[in-house]
Coordinates of C-alpha atoms in Angstrom, one line a residue:
M550 CA 0.0 0.0 0.0
A551 CA 1.3 3.4 -0.9
P552 CA 2.4 5.7 2.0
S553 CA -0.3 8.3 1.1
S554 CA -3.0 5.7 0.9
K555 CA -1.9 4.2 4.3
A556 CA -1.9 7.6 5.9
N557 CA -5.4 8.4 4.4
K558 CA -6.7 5.1 5.8
K559 CA -5.3 5.8 9.2
A560 CA -6.7 9.3 9.2
A561 CA -10.2 7.9 8.2
L562 CA -10.1 5.3 11.0
D563 CA -8.9 7.9 13.5
T564 CA -11.7 10.2 12.6
G565 CA -14.2 7.4 12.8
A566 CA -13.0 6.4 16.2
W567 CA -13.4 10.0 17.5
L568 CA -16.8 10.4 16.0
F569 CA -17.9 7.0 17.5
N570 CA -16.7 8.2 21.0
V571 CA -18.2 11.6 20.7
V572 CA -21.6 10.4 19.6
T573 CA -21.9 7.6 22.2
S574 CA -20.5 9.7 25.0
V575 CA -22.8 12.7 24.3
G576 CA -25.7 10.3 23.8
I577 CA -25.3 8.5 27.1
I578 CA -24.9 11.8 29.0
M579 CA -28.2 13.1 27.6
V580 CA -30.0 9.8 28.3
N581 CA -28.6 9.6 31.8
K582 CA -29.6 13.3 32.4
A583 CA -33.1 12.5 31.4
L584 CA -33.1 9.3 33.5
M585 CA -31.9 10.9 36.6
A586 CA -33.4 14.4 36.4
T587 CA -36.8 13.5 34.9
Y588 CA -37.4 10.0 36.3
G589 CA -35.5 10.1 39.5
F590 CA -33.1 7.2 39.0
S591 CA -30.2 8.6 41.0
F592 CA -28.3 5.4 41.5
A593 CA -25.2 6.3 39.4
T594 CA -22.8 3.6 40.7
T595 CA -25.3 0.8 40.2
L596 CA -26.2 2.1 36.8
T597 CA -22.5 2.0 35.8
G598 CA -22.4 -1.6 37.0
L599 CA -25.3 -2.4 34.7
H600 CA -23.4 -0.7 31.9
F601 CA -20.4 -3.1 32.4
A602 CA -22.7 -6.1 32.8
T603 CA -24.2 -5.3 29.3
T604 CA -20.7 -4.8 27.9
T605 CA -19.8 -8.2 29.4
I606 CA -22.7 -9.8 27.6
M607 CA -21.7 -8.2 24.3
T608 CA -18.0 -9.4 24.6
S609 CA -19.1 -12.9 25.7
V610 CA -21.5 -13.2 22.7
L611 CA -18.8 -12.0 20.3
K612 CA -16.3 -14.5 21.8
W613 CA -18.8 -17.3 21.6
L614 CA -19.4 -16.5 17.9
G615 CA -15.6 -16.6 17.3
Y616 CA -15.1 -12.9 16.5
I617 CA -12.9 -12.5 19.6
Q618 CA -10.1 -15.0 20.2
G619 CA -8.7 -15.8 23.6
S620 CA -6.0 -13.6 25.1
H621 CA -4.1 -13.3 28.4
L622 CA -4.1 -10.6 30.9
P623 CA -2.2 -11.3 34.2
L624 CA -4.5 -11.2 37.3
Q625 CA -2.4 -8.6 39.1
E626 CA -2.7 -6.3 36.1
L627 CA -6.5 -6.9 36.0
I628 CA -6.8 -6.1 39.7
K629 CA -4.8 -2.9 39.4
F630 CA -6.9 -1.7 36.4
V631 CA -10.2 -2.5 38.1
L632 CA -9.0 -0.7 41.3
F633 CA -8.1 2.4 39.3
A634 CA -11.3 2.3 37.3
N635 CA -13.7 1.8 40.2
L636 CA -11.9 4.4 42.3
S637 CA -12.4 6.8 39.4
I638 CA -16.2 6.1 39.2
V639 CA -16.8 6.3 42.9
G640 CA -14.4 9.2 43.3
M641 CA -16.1 11.3 40.7
N642 CA -19.5 10.7 42.2
V643 CA -18.4 11.5 45.7
S644 CA -16.5 14.6 44.5
L645 CA -19.6 15.9 42.9
M646 CA -21.6 15.2 46.1
W647 CA -19.1 16.9 48.4
N648 CA -17.9 19.8 46.2
S649 CA -19.5 22.6 44.4
V650 CA -20.1 22.1 40.7
G651 CA -17.4 24.7 39.9
F652 CA -14.8 22.9 41.9
Y653 CA -15.9 19.5 40.4
Q654 CA -15.3 21.0 36.9
I655 CA -11.9 22.3 38.0
A656 CA -11.0 18.8 39.3
K657 CA -12.0 17.3 35.9
L658 CA -9.7 19.8 34.1
C659 CA -6.8 18.7 36.3
M660 CA -6.9 15.3 34.7
I661 CA -5.1 16.7 31.6
P662 CA -1.9 18.0 33.4
V663 CA -1.9 14.8 35.6
S664 CA -2.1 12.6 32.4
C665 CA 0.7 14.7 30.9
L666 CA 2.8 14.1 34.0
L667 CA 2.2 10.3 33.7
E668 CA 3.3 10.3 30.0
V669 CA 6.4 12.3 30.8
L670 CA 7.4 10.0 33.7
F671 CA 6.6 6.6 32.2
D672 CA 6.7 7.1 28.4
K673 CA 9.4 9.8 28.3
I674 CA 7.1 12.0 26.1
R675 CA 8.4 15.5 25.2
Y676 CA 5.9 18.2 24.4
S677 CA 6.7 21.2 22.2
R678 CA 5.9 24.8 23.3
D679 CA 3.0 25.0 21.0
T680 CA 1.5 21.8 22.2
K681 CA 1.8 22.9 25.8
L682 CA 0.2 26.3 25.0
S683 CA -2.7 24.7 23.1
I684 CA -3.5 22.5 26.2
V685 CA -3.5 25.7 28.3
V686 CA -5.9 27.3 25.9
V687 CA -8.3 24.3 26.0
L688 CA -8.2 24.3 29.9
I689 CA -8.9 28.1 30.0
G690 CA -11.7 27.8 27.5
V691 CA -13.5 24.9 29.2
A692 CA -13.0 26.5 32.6
V693 CA -14.6 29.8 31.4
C694 CA -17.7 28.1 30.1
T695 CA -18.2 25.5 32.8
V696 CA -16.8 26.8 36.1
T697 CA -19.2 29.0 38.1
D698 CA -19.3 28.9 41.8
V699 CA -16.2 27.5 43.5
S700 CA -16.1 26.3 47.1
V701 CA -14.0 23.5 48.6
N702 CA -13.6 21.6 51.8
S703 CA -11.1 19.1 53.1
R704 CA -13.1 16.0 52.4
G705 CA -14.2 17.3 49.0
L706 CA -10.6 18.1 48.1
M707 CA -9.5 14.5 49.1
A708 CA -12.3 13.0 47.0
A709 CA -11.4 15.2 44.0
M710 CA -7.7 14.2 44.3
I711 CA -8.6 10.5 44.4
A712 CA -10.9 10.9 41.4
V713 CA -8.4 12.8 39.3
W714 CA -5.4 10.5 39.9
S715 CA -7.4 7.3 39.6
T716 CA -9.0 8.5 36.4
A717 CA -5.7 9.5 34.9
L718 CA -4.1 6.2 35.9
Q719 CA -7.0 4.2 34.5
Q720 CA -6.8 5.9 31.1
Y721 CA -3.1 5.6 31.0
Y722 CA -3.4 1.9 31.9
V723 CA -5.8 1.3 29.0
H724 CA -3.0 2.5 26.6
F725 CA -0.3 0.7 28.5
L726 CA -2.0 -2.7 28.7
Q727 CA -3.0 -2.7 25.0
R728 CA 0.6 -2.1 24.1
K729 CA 2.3 -4.4 26.6
Y730 CA 0.1 -7.5 26.1
S731 CA -0.9 -6.9 22.4
L732 CA -4.6 -6.6 23.3
G733 CA -7.2 -5.2 21.1
S734 CA -10.0 -3.1 22.5
F735 CA -12.5 -6.0 22.4
N736 CA -10.0 -8.2 24.2
L737 CA -9.2 -5.7 27.0
L738 CA -13.0 -5.1 27.5
G739 CA -13.5 -8.8 27.7
H740 CA -11.1 -9.0 30.6
T741 CA -12.0 -5.9 32.5
A742 CA -15.8 -5.5 32.0
P743 CA -16.8 -8.7 34.0
A744 CA -14.7 -7.7 37.0
Q745 CA -16.0 -4.2 37.0
A746 CA -19.6 -5.3 36.5
A747 CA -19.4 -7.8 39.5
S748 CA -17.6 -5.3 41.8
L749 CA -19.9 -2.4 41.0
L750 CA -23.1 -4.4 41.2
I751 CA -22.1 -5.7 44.6
L752 CA -20.9 -2.4 46.0
G753 CA -23.1 0.0 44.0
P754 CA -26.4 -0.3 45.9
F755 CA -24.6 0.4 49.2
L756 CA -22.7 3.3 47.8
D757 CA -25.8 4.8 46.2
Y758 CA -27.7 4.4 49.4
W759 CA -24.9 6.2 51.3
M760 CA -24.9 9.1 48.8
T761 CA -28.7 9.4 48.2
S762 CA -30.4 7.8 51.2
K763 CA -32.5 5.8 48.7
R764 CA -32.6 2.1 48.0
V765 CA -32.3 0.9 44.4
D766 CA -34.7 -2.0 45.0
K767 CA -37.4 0.4 46.1
F768 CA -37.3 2.5 42.9
D769 CA -40.5 2.6 40.8
Y770 CA -39.4 0.7 37.7
N771 CA -42.2 1.9 35.4
V772 CA -42.0 1.1 31.6
T773 CA -40.5 4.5 30.7
A774 CA -37.8 4.4 33.3
V775 CA -36.9 0.8 32.4
F776 CA -36.7 1.8 28.7
F777 CA -34.2 4.6 29.5
I778 CA -32.2 2.2 31.7
I779 CA -31.9 -0.3 28.8
L780 CA -31.2 2.5 26.4
S781 CA -28.4 3.8 28.7
C782 CA -26.9 0.3 29.0
T783 CA -27.0 -0.2 25.2
I784 CA -25.3 3.1 24.5
A785 CA -22.7 2.4 27.2
V786 CA -21.4 -0.6 25.3
G787 CA -20.4 1.8 22.5
T788 CA -19.0 4.3 25.0
N789 CA -16.8 1.8 26.7
L790 CA -15.6 0.3 23.5
S791 CA -14.9 3.7 21.8
Q792 CA -13.0 4.9 24.9
F793 CA -10.6 1.9 24.7
I794 CA -10.3 2.3 20.9
C795 CA -9.4 6.0 21.1
I796 CA -7.0 5.7 24.0
G797 CA -5.4 2.7 22.3
R798 CA -5.0 4.5 19.0
F799 CA -3.9 7.8 20.5
T800 CA -2.9 8.5 24.2
A801 CA -4.8 9.4 27.4
V802 CA -3.7 13.1 27.0
S803 CA -5.1 13.4 23.5
F804 CA -8.3 11.6 24.6
Q805 CA -8.7 14.1 27.4
V806 CA -7.9 17.3 25.4
L807 CA -10.0 16.5 22.3
G808 CA -12.6 14.8 24.5
H809 CA -13.6 18.2 25.8
M810 CA -15.4 18.7 22.5
K811 CA -18.0 16.4 24.2
T812 CA -18.2 18.9 27.1
I813 CA -19.0 21.7 24.6
L814 CA -21.6 19.5 22.7
V815 CA -23.3 18.5 26.0
L816 CA -23.5 22.2 27.0
V817 CA -25.0 23.2 23.6
L818 CA -27.5 20.3 23.6
G819 CA -28.4 21.1 27.2
F820 CA -29.2 24.6 26.2
I821 CA -31.3 23.3 23.3
F822 CA -33.3 20.6 25.1
F823 CA -33.3 21.7 28.7
G824 CA -33.5 25.5 28.4
K825 CA -31.1 28.4 27.9
E826 CA -30.6 29.3 31.6
G827 CA -26.9 30.0 32.1
L828 CA -26.2 30.8 28.5
N829 CA -24.4 34.1 28.2
L830 CA -21.6 35.8 26.3
H831 CA -18.7 34.5 28.5
V832 CA -20.0 30.9 28.1
V833 CA -20.0 31.3 24.3
L834 CA -16.5 32.9 24.3
G835 CA -15.3 30.0 26.5
M836 CA -16.7 27.5 24.0
I837 CA -15.0 29.2 21.1
L838 CA -11.7 29.5 23.0
A839 CA -11.8 25.7 23.8
I840 CA -12.5 24.8 20.2
V841 CA -9.6 26.9 19.0
G842 CA -7.3 25.3 21.5
M843 CA -8.4 21.8 20.4
I844 CA -7.7 22.6 16.8
W845 CA -4.3 24.1 17.8
Y846 CA -3.5 21.0 19.8
G847 CA -4.4 18.7 16.9
S848 CA -2.2 20.7 14.6
S849 CA 0.8 21.2 16.9
S850 CA 0.9 17.7 18.3
S851 CA 0.9 16.2 14.8
K852 CA 3.9 18.2 13.7
P853 CA 7.5 16.8 14.0
G854 CA 8.7 17.5 17.5
G855 CA 5.2 18.4 18.7
K856 CA 4.7 15.3 20.8
E857 CA 7.4 12.6 20.6
R858 CA 8.3 9.5 22.5
R859 CA 10.2 6.3 22.1
S860 CA 8.6 3.9 19.7
Y861 CA 6.3 1.1 20.8
S862 CA 5.3 -1.9 18.7
M863 CA 1.6 -1.8 18.0
P864 CA -0.4 -5.0 18.4
S865 CA -2.0 -6.5 15.3
D866 CA -5.6 -7.1 16.2
K867 CA -5.6 -10.8 15.7
S868 CA -8.4 -11.1 18.1
L869 CA -11.0 -10.3 15.4
K870 CA -12.0 -12.4 12.4
H871 CA -11.1 -11.2 9.0
G872 CA -13.6 -8.6 7.8
V873 CA -14.4 -7.2 11.3
L874 CA -13.2 -3.6 11.8
S875 CA -9.8 -3.6 13.6
D876 CA -9.3 -0.9 16.2
S877 CA -5.5 -1.0 16.0
G878 CA -3.4 1.4 14.0
E879 CA 0.2 2.1 13.3
L880 CA 2.3 4.1 15.7
D881 CA 5.6 5.8 14.9
E882 CA 7.8 7.9 17.1
K883 CA 5.4 10.8 16.7
V884 CA 2.2 10.5 18.7

């Protein structure tokens, strides 16, 4: 295959992966917002457990049909990943409960510099000045349009720190495990989803009761609420898979930076479907600044010297049958 054709194919697959993640992520946020705000299903941890249970069923069916071949992930690596992932989920929920919305948003923005630090320490990545500045522009833009009231307390700060570091470690680990053990996204999900589903479904009802003082088994499961729960679980399969595909093809930092496009889309759709309260000039300017920063990041990080690290060997996605879309791409020294 000619180099130009190869590059065009990779660009098309990269774009498809990002669109897949954006559509499913924004979709699940809007569905969950309706489920929790309109129908009162406030059991976030249990719902996440149901998401991973549905994902487990999907990967099991694909494996039974022969589309996913067997692979190996050491138990100690699985335990570390599930620990980081579950701490991320619980930490973010507790951070939102104990902190103001403004400080919660600031904590989410801190994931980008923490992810950068992990890549510098463990992958020896070097960022150019333009790449660093573009990240700062994105952070400022998102902060302007999402951060309002900011108040913090000691326990809220601790929850936010746990949430930020565990989320950054979980996303870094997705990239690391796929490279180290030559795992495709389907394979990694097949290993991690059952463990996350089991742990969250066991602990979720107790954590949700602690946070909401409501019991999940006492909820009024009417037809509409059940429909939204099933819809949320269905979309979550795509969200989980697309996250693993994107982080596998790129890095956790790129996933975080460009992923803030989802934040902007959620804000816009929220104003369209749930009212224009809070929409003003500085929010619009923040959105524009964030988008400019994302475009700048994409351009600067793709240039020679923009974001470089030592080369890794990419896994060939042998886990899927011929004809099924592979989620692996090629990786050179430039990320």
